[in-house]
mmCIF file of C-alpha atoms in Angstrom:
data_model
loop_
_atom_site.group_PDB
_atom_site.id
_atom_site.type_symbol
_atom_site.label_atom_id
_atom_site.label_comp_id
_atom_site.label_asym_id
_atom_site.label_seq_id
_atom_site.Cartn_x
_atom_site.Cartn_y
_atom_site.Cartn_z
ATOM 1 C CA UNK A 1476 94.137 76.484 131.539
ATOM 2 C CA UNK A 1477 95.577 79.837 130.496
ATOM 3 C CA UNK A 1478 98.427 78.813 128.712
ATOM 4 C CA UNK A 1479 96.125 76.661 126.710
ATOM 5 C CA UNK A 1480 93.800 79.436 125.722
ATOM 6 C CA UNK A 1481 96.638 81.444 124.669
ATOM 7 C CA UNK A 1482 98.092 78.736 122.489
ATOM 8 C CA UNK A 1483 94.513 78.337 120.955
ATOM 9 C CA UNK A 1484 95.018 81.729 120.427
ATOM 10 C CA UNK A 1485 98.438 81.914 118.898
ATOM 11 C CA UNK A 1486 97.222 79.000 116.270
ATOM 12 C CA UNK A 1487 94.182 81.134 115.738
ATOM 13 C CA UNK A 1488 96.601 84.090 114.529
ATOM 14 C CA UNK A 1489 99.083 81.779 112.910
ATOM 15 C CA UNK A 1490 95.980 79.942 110.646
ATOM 16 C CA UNK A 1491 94.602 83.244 109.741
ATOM 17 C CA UNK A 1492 98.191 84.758 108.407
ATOM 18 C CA UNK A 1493 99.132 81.915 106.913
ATOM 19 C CA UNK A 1494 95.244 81.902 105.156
ATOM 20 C CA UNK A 1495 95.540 85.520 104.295
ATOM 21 C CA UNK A 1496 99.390 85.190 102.585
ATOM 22 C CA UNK A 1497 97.723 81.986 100.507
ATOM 23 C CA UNK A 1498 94.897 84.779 99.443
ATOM 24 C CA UNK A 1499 97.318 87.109 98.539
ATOM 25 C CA UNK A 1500 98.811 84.467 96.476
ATOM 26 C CA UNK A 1501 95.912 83.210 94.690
ATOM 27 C CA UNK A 1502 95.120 87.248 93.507
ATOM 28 C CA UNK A 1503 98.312 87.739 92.535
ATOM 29 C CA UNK A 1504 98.725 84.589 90.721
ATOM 30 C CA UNK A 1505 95.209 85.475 88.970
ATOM 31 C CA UNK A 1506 96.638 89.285 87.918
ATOM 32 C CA UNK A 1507 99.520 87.818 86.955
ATOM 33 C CA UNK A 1508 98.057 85.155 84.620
ATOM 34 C CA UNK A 1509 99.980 82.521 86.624
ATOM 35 C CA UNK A 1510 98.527 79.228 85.615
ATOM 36 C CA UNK A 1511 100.706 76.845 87.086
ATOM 37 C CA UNK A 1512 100.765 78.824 90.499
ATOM 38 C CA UNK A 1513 97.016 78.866 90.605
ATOM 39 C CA UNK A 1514 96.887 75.207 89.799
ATOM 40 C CA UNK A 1515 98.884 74.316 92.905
ATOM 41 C CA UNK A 1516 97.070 76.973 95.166
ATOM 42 C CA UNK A 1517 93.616 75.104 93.518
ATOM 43 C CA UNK A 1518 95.347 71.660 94.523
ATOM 44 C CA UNK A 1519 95.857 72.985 97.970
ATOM 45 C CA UNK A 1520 91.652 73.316 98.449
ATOM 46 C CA UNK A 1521 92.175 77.007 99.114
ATOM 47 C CA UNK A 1522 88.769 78.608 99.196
ATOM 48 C CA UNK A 1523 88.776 80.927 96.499
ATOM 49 C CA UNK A 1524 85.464 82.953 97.272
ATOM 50 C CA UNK A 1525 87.111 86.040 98.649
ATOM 51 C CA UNK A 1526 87.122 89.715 97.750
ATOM 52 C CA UNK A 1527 90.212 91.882 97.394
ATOM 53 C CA UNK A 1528 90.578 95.196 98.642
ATOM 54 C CA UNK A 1529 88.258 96.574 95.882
ATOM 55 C CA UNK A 1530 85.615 93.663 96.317
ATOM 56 C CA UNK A 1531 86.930 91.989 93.581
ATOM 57 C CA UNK A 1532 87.029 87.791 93.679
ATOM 58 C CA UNK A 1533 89.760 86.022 91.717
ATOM 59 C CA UNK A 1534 86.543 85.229 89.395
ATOM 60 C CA UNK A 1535 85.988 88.448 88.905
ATOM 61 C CA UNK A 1536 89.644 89.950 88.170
ATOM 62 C CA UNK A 1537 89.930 86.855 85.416
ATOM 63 C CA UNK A 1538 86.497 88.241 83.749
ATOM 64 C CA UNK A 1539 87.721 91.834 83.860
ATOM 65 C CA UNK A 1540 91.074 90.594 82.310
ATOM 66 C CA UNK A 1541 89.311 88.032 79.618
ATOM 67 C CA UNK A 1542 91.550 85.723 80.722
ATOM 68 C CA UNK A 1543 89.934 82.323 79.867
ATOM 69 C CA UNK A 1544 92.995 79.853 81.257
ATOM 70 C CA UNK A 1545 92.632 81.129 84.779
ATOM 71 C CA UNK A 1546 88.657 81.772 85.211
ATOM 72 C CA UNK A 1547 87.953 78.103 83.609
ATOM 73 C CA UNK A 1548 90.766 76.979 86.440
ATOM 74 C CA UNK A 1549 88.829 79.314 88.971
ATOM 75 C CA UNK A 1550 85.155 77.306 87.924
ATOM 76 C CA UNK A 1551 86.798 74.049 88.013
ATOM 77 C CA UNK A 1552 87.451 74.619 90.897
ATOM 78 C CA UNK A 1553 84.019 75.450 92.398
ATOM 79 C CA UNK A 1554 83.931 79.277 92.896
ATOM 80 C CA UNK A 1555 80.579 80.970 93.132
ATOM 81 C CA UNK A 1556 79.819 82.382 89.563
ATOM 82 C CA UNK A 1557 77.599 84.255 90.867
ATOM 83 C CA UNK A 1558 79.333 86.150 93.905
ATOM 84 C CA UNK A 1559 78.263 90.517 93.812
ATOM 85 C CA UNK A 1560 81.216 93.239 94.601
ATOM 86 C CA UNK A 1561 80.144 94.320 97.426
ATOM 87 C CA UNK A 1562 80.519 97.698 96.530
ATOM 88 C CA UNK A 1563 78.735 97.693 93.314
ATOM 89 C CA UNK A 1564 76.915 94.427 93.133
ATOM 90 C CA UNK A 1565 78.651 93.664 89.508
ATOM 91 C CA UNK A 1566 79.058 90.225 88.731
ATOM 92 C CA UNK A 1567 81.610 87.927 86.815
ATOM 93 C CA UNK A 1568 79.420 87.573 84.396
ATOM 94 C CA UNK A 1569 78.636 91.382 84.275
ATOM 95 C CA UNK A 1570 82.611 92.593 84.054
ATOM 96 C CA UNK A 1571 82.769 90.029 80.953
ATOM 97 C CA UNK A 1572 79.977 91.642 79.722
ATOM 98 C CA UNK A 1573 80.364 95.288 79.968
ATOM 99 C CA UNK A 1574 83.774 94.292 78.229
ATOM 100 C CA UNK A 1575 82.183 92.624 75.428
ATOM 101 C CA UNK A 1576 84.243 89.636 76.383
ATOM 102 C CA UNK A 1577 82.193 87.201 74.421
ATOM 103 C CA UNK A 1578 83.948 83.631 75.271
ATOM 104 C CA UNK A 1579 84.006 84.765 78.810
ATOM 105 C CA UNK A 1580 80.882 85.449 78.888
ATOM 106 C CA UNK A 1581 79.968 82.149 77.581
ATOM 107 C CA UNK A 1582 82.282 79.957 79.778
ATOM 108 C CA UNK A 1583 80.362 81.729 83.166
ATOM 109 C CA UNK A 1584 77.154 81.175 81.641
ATOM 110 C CA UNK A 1585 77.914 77.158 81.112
ATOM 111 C CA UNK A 1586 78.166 76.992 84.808
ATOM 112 C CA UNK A 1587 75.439 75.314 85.965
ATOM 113 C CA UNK A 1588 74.524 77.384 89.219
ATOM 114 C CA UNK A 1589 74.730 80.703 86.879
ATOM 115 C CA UNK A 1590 72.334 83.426 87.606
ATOM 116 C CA UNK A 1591 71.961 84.942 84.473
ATOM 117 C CA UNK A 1592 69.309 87.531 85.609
ATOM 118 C CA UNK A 1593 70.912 88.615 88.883
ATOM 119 C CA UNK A 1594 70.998 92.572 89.424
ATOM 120 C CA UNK A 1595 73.809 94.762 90.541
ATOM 121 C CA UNK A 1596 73.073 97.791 92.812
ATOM 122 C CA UNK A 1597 71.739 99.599 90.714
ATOM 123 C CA UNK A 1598 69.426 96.985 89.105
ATOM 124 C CA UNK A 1599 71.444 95.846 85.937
ATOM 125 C CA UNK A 1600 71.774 92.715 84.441
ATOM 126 C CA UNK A 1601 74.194 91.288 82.854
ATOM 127 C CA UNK A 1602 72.220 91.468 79.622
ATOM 128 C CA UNK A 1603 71.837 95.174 80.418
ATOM 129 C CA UNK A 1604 75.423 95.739 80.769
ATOM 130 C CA UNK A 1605 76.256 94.452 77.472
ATOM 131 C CA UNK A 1606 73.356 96.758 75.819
ATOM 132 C CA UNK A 1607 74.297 99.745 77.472
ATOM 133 C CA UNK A 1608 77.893 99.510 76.305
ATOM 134 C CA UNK A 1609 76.692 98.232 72.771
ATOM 135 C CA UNK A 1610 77.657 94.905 73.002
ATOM 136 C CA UNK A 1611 75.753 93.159 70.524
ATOM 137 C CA UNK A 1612 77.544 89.600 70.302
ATOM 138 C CA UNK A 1613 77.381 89.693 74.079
ATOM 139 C CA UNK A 1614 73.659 90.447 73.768
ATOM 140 C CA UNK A 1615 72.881 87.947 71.141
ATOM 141 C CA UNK A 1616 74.107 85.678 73.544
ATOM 142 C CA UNK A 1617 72.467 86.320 76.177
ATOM 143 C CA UNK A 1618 69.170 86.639 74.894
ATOM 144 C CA UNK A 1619 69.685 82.872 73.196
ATOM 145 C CA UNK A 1620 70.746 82.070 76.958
ATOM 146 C CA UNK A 1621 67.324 82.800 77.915
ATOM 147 C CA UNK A 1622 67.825 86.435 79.793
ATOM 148 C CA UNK A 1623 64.628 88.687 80.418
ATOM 149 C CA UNK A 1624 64.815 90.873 78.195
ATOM 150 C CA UNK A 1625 62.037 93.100 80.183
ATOM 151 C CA UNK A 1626 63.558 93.369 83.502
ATOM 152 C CA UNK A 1627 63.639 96.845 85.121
ATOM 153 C CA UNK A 1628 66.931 98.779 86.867
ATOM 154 C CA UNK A 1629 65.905 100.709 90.400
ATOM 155 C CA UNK A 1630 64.803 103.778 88.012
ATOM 156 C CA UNK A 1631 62.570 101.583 85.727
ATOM 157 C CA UNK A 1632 65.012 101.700 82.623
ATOM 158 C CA UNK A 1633 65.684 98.435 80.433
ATOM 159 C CA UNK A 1634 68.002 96.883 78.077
ATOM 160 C CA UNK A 1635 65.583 98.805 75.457
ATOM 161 C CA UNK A 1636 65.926 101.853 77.250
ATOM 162 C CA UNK A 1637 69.312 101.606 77.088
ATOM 163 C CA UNK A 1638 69.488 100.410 73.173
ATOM 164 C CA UNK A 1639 67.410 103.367 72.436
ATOM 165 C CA UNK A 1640 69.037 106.090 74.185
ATOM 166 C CA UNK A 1641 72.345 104.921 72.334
ATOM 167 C CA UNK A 1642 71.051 105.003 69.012
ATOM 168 C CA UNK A 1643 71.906 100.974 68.026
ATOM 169 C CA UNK A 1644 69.640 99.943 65.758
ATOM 170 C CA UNK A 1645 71.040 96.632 65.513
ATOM 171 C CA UNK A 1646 70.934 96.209 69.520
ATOM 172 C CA UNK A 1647 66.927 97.239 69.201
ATOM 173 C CA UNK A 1648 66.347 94.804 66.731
ATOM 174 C CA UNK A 1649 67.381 91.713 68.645
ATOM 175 C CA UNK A 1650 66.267 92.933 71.760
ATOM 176 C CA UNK A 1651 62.614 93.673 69.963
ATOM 177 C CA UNK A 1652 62.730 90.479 68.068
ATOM 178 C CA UNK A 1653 63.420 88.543 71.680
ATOM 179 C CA UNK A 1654 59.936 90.290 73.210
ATOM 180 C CA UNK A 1655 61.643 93.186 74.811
ATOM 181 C CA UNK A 1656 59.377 95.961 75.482
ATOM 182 C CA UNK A 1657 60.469 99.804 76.176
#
């Protein structure tokens, strides 16, 4: 009996470093912009829902890096879109946005389990992240998308709030046009 628990246990270890070295390939493949490594890792059913050391999922990395080839490999795949940092509760969709990484943007918001009003920690959008860094292609497309343009951060600000404060006109005009409200 014990020398079977312990070999339950050494596969147990063996599994789990074997699982985290495939992790560590899949983020490097996805900094690297290594399509045809990430297409074998996909192949291999490798869960791809995981963080990195900074909370980052390979989703997440590809969004920050607009790099199209590996986050539409990444969705094919059937990552969670809509998976938070768990430090700062930013999105996918949110990195593309603050960016102003337009075709990102859109390619996470074709997925059909999107969240396109989900709130980081401290209540943004994704629509408010592409405001507040004066996005306005980004917002344009998100307000066609169907965001709420009234929803409230933890300190009661809004996408109008933030339009205001940064002086673009343009931004304020869609975002009035859509309904928004100070």
């Amino acid at each position: 009996m014990k020398l079977f628990a312990k070999l339950i246990i050494l596969l147990t270890l063996l599994s789990s470093s074997i699982y985290a070295g495939k992790k560590e390939d899949i983020l490097e493949a996805v900094r690297d912009g290594d399509v045809e490594k990430l297409k074998t890792l996909v192949k291999g059913k490798i869960k791809m829902n995981f963080a990195d050391s900074r909370e980052m999922t390979p989703l997440m990395i590809a969004a920050n890096d607009n790099n199209l080839e590996i986050a539409n490999i990444l969705i094919e795949s059937g990552v969670d879109v809509n998976i938070k940092n768990k430090e700062n509760g930013k999105t996918a969709l949110m990195y593309a946005a603050s960016n102003g990484f337009i075709e990102m943007c859109q390619l996470i918001i074709a997925d059909k389990d999107i969240v396109l009003n989900a709130k980081d920690k401290s209540g943004k959008t994704a629509l408010m992240h592409a405001v507040f860094n004066a996005r306005k292609e980004v917002t344009k497309l998100f307000i066609d998308a169907g965001a709420n343009v009234n929803s409230r951060t933890d300190t009661d600000e809004s996408a109008m709030t933030f339009a205001l404060k940064s002086g673009r006109s343009e931004i304020v005009n869609l975002l009035r046009a859509a309904g928004a409200k100070e």
